[in-house]
Coordinates of C-alpha atoms in Angstrom, one line a residue:
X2 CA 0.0 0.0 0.0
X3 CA 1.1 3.2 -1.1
X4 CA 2.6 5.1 2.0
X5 CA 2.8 2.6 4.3
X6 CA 5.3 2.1 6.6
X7 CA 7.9 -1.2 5.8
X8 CA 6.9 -4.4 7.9
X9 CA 9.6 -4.3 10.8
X10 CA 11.4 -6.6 9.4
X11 CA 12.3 -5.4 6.8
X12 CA 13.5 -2.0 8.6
X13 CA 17.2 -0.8 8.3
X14 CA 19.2 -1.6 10.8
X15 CA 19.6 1.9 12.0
X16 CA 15.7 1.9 12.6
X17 CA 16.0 -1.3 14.9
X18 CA 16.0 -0.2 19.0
X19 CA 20.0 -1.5 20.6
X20 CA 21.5 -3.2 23.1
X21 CA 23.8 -2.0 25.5
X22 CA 26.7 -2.9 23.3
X23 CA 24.9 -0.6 20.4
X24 CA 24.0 -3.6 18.5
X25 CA 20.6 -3.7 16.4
X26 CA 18.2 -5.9 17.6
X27 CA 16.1 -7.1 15.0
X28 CA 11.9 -8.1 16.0
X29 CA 11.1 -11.2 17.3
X30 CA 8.6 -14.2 15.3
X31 CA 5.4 -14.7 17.0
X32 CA 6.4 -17.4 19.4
X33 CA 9.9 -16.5 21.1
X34 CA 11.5 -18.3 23.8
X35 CA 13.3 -16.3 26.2
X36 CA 16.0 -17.3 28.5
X37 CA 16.3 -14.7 31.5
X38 CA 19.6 -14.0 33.4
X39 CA 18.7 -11.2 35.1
X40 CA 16.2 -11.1 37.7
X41 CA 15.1 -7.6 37.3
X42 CA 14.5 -8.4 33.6
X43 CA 12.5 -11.3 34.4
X44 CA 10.4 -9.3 36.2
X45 CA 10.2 -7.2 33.3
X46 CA 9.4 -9.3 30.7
X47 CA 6.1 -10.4 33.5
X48 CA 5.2 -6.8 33.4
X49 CA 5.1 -6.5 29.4
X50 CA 3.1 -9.3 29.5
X51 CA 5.8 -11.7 27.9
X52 CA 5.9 -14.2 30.9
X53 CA 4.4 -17.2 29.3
X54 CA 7.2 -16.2 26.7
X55 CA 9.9 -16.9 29.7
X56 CA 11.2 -20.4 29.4
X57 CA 14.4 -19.9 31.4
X58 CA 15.3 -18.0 34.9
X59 CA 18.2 -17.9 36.7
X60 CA 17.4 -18.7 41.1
X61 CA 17.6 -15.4 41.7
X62 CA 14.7 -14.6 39.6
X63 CA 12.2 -14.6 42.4
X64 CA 9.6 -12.0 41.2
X65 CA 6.7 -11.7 40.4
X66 CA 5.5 -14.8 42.4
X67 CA 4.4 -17.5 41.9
X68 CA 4.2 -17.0 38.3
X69 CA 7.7 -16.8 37.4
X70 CA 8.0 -20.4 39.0
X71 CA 6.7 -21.7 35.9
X72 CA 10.0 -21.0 33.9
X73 CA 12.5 -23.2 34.4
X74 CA 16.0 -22.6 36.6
X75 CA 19.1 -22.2 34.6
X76 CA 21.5 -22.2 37.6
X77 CA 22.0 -18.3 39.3
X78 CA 23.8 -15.2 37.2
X79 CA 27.1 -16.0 37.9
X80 CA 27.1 -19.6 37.6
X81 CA 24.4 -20.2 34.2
X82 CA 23.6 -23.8 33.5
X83 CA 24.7 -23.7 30.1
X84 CA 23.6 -27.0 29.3
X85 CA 20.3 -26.4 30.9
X86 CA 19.8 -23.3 28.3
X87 CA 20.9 -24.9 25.5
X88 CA 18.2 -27.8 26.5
X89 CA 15.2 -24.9 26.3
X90 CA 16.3 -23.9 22.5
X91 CA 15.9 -20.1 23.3
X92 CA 15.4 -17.9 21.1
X93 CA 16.4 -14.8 23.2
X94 CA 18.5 -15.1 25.9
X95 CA 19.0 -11.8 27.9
X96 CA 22.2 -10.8 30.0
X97 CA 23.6 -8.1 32.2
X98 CA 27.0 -6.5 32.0
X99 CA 27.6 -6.5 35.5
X100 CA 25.1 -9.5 36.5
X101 CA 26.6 -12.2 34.3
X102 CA 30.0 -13.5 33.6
X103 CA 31.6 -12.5 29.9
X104 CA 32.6 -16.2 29.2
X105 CA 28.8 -16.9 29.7
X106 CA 27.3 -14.4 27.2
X107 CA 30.2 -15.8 24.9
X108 CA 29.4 -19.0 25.4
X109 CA 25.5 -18.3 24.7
X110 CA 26.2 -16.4 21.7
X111 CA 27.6 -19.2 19.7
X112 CA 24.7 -21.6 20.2
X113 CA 21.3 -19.1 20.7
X114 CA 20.0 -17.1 17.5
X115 CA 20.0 -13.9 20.1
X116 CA 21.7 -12.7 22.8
X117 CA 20.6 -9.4 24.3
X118 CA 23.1 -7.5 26.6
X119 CA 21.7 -5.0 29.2
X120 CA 23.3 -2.3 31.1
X121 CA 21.2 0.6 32.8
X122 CA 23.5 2.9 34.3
X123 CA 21.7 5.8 34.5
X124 CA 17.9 5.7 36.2
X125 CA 16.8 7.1 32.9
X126 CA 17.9 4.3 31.2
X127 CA 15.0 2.5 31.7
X128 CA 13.3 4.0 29.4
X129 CA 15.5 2.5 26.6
X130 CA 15.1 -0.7 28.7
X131 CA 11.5 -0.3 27.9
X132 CA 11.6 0.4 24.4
X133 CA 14.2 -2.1 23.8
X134 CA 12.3 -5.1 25.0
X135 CA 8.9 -3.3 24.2
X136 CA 9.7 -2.9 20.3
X137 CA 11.7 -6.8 20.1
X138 CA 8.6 -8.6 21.9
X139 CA 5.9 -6.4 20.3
X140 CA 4.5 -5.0 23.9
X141 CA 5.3 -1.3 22.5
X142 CA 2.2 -0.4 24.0
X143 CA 2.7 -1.4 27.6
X144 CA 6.3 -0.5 27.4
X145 CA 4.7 3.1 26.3
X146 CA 2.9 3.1 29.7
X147 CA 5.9 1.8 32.2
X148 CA 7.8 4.8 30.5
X149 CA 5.1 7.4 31.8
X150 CA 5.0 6.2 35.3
X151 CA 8.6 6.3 35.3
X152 CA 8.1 9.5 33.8
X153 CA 5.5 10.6 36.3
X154 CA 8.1 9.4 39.5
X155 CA 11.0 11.2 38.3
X156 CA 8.7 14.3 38.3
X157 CA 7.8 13.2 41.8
X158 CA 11.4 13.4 42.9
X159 CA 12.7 16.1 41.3
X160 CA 12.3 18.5 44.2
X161 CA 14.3 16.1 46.2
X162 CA 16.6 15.7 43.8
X163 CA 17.5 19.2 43.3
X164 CA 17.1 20.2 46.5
X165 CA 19.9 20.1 49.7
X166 CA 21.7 16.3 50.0
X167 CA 22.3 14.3 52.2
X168 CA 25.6 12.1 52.5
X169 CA 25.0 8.9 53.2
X170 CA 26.8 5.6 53.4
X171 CA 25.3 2.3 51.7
X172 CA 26.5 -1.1 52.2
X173 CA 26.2 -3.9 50.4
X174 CA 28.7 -6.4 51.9
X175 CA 29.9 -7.7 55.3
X176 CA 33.4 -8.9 55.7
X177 CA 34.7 -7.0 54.5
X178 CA 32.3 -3.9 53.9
X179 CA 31.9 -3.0 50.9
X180 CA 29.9 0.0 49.2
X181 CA 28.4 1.4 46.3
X182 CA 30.8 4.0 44.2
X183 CA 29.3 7.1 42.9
X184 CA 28.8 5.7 38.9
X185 CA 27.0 2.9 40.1
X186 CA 22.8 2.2 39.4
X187 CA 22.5 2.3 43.2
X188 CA 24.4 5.6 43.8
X189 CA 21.9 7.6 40.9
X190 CA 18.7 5.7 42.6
X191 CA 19.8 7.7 46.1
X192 CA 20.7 10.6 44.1
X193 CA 17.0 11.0 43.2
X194 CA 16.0 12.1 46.5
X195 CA 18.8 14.2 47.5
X196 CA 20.8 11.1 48.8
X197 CA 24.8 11.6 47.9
X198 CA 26.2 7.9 48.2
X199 CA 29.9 8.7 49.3
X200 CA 32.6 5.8 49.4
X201 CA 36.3 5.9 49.0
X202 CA 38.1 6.8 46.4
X203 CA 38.9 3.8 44.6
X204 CA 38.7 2.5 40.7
X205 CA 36.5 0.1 42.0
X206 CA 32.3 0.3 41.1
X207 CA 31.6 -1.7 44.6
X208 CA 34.9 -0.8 47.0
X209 CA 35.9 -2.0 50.2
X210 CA 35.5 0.4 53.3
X211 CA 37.3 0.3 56.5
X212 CA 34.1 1.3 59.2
X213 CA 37.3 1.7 61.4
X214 CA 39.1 4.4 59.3
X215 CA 36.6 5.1 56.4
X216 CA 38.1 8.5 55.8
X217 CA 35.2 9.2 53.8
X218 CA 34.2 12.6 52.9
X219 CA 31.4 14.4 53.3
X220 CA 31.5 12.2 56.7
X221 CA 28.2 9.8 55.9
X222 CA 25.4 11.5 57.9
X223 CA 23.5 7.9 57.9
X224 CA 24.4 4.5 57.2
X225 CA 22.2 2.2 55.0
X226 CA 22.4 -1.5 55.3
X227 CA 21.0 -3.1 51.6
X228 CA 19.1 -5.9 52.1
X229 CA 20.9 -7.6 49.1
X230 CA 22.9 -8.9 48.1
X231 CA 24.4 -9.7 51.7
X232 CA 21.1 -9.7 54.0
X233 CA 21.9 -7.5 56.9
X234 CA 19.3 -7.6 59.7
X235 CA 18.9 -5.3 62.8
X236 CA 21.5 -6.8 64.5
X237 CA 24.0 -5.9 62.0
X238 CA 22.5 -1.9 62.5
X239 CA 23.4 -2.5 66.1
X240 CA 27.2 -3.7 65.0
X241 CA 27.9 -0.7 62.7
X242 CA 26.1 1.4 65.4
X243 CA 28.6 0.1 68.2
X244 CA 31.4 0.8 65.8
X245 CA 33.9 4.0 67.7
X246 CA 33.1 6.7 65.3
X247 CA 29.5 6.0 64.0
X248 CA 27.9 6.6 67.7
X249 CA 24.9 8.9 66.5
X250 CA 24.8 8.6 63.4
X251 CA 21.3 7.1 62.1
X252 CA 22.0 3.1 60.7
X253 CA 19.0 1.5 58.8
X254 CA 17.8 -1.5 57.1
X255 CA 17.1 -0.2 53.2
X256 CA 15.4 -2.7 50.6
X257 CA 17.9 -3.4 48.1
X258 CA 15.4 -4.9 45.5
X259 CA 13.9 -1.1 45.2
X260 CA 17.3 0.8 45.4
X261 CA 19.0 -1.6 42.7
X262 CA 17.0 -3.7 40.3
X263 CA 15.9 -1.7 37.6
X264 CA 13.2 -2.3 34.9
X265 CA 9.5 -2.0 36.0
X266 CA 10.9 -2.1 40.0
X267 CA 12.4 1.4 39.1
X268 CA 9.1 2.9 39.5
X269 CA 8.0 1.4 42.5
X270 CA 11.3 2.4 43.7
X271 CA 11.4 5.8 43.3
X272 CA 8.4 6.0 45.5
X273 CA 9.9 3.5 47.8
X274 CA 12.8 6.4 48.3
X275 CA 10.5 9.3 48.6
X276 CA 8.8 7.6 51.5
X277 CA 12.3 6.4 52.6
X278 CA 13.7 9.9 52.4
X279 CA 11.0 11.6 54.1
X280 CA 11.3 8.7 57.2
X281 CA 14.8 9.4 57.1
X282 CA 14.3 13.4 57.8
X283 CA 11.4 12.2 60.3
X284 CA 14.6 10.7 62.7
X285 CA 16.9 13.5 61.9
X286 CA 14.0 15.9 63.0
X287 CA 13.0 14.1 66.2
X288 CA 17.0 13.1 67.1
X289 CA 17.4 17.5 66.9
X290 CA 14.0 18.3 68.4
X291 CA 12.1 21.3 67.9

């Protein structure tokens, strides 16, 4: 028909959405067979609607519940049952820069028909997320809709976000502690609300910090214990709290599934931190009185 725009698949490649490594993904047939390594893409692919789609799941992939149960486990991100993929006959298998080991996504790419790498840095870049898998699977539309409620949260915590900061130091590992550096998903999360994650200086995304001698500046006016991937519990708040040189300073449980998976989860955790923030200032309010 005269006018009409060219079936997708017959689109240039500089038309197709990309991955993270800038490669055109091409659309997939009607019945595709995807392989998740990544448990916030799992969840993901549930929210486009793509879940009976998911064959494969890494442990980890835990949400949403029960329904992701139905797919069937692949080993965890860093040790992938490659056998156990190559027994599903994917069609897509999808994989994280940081989540999954490079020998893995090698391994995959000589035996599945597509491997899709994924890498949101920035919290905007869930929007391409979106898009990415939206436009691939066909689920354009809902992706369309996850974008404006990511959208419509930014919005929420931009006030917060430009407005005064507070330091803060958020740990992700116990012996030894470790942290989040400032390029990292987790660090732009906090950013949001007017959280600066500090750390020491170090090449490293995810450093080790002496609680001893953290020489950390600005000195963290709070401590946040991740719930992922070590589990801390209250007792460990009680630990840190005990430590010489953090006596006063707030220490609290955070829920690391809303501070660092991204996808869909990105929008229920901006609110997540909004509330977070405002309980946080709550304390800091009743620790100084009127």
């Amino acid at each position: 028909m005269p006018g009409a725009a060219p079936p997708a698949e017959t689109l240039p490649a500089e038309a197709l959405p990309v991955d993270a490594l800038g490669r055109p993904v091409p659309p997939a047939g009607d019945a595709p067979r995807i392989v998740s390594l990544v448990p916030s893409i799992t969840e993901l692919l549930h929210e486009l609607g793509l879940g009976e789609r998911v064959v494969g799941r890494t442990g980890f992939c835990i949400h949403p519940a029960p329904a992701v149960r139905a797919a069937a486990k692949v080993g965890g991100t860093k040790d992938v049952d490659l056998d156990a993929v190559r027994a599903l006959a994917p069609t897509h298998v999808i994989v994280n820069i940081d989540e999954n080991r490079r020998e893995d996504y090698e391994a995959l790419s000589r035996c599945v028909p597509q491997v899709i790498v994924t890498h949101p840095v920035q919290v905007e870049d869930n929007l391409g997320l979106y898009h990415l898998l939206g436009t691939v699977f066909h689920r354009g539309a809902r992706a369309q809709v996850l974008a404006r409620e990511l959208r419509a949260e930014l919005a929420a915590c931009a006030p917060l976000a430009a407005g005064p900061t507070r330091p803060v130091l958020y740990l992700i590992w116990r012996e030894p502690w470790m942290t989040v550096g400032p390029e990292t998903y987790v660090a732009r999360m906090l950013a949001q609300v007017g959280l600066r994650a500090v750390a020491p200086d170090s090449p490293r995304r995810y450093p080790e910090v002496d609680l001893g001698a953290p020489g950390l500046h600005p000195a963290p006016e709070a401590v946040l214990l991740s719930s992922e991937p070590y589990r801390f519990r209250e007792r460990h708040c009680r630990e840190v709290a005990a430590l010489p040189g953090w006596q006063g300073v707030p220490v609290r449980l955070i829920d690391g599934e809303m501070v660092s998976w991204y996808g869909s989860r990105a929008i229920q955790g901006l609110r997540y931190l909004r509330q977070w923030r405002e309980s946080l200032e709550q304390a800091f309010r009743e620790k100084t009185g009127p």
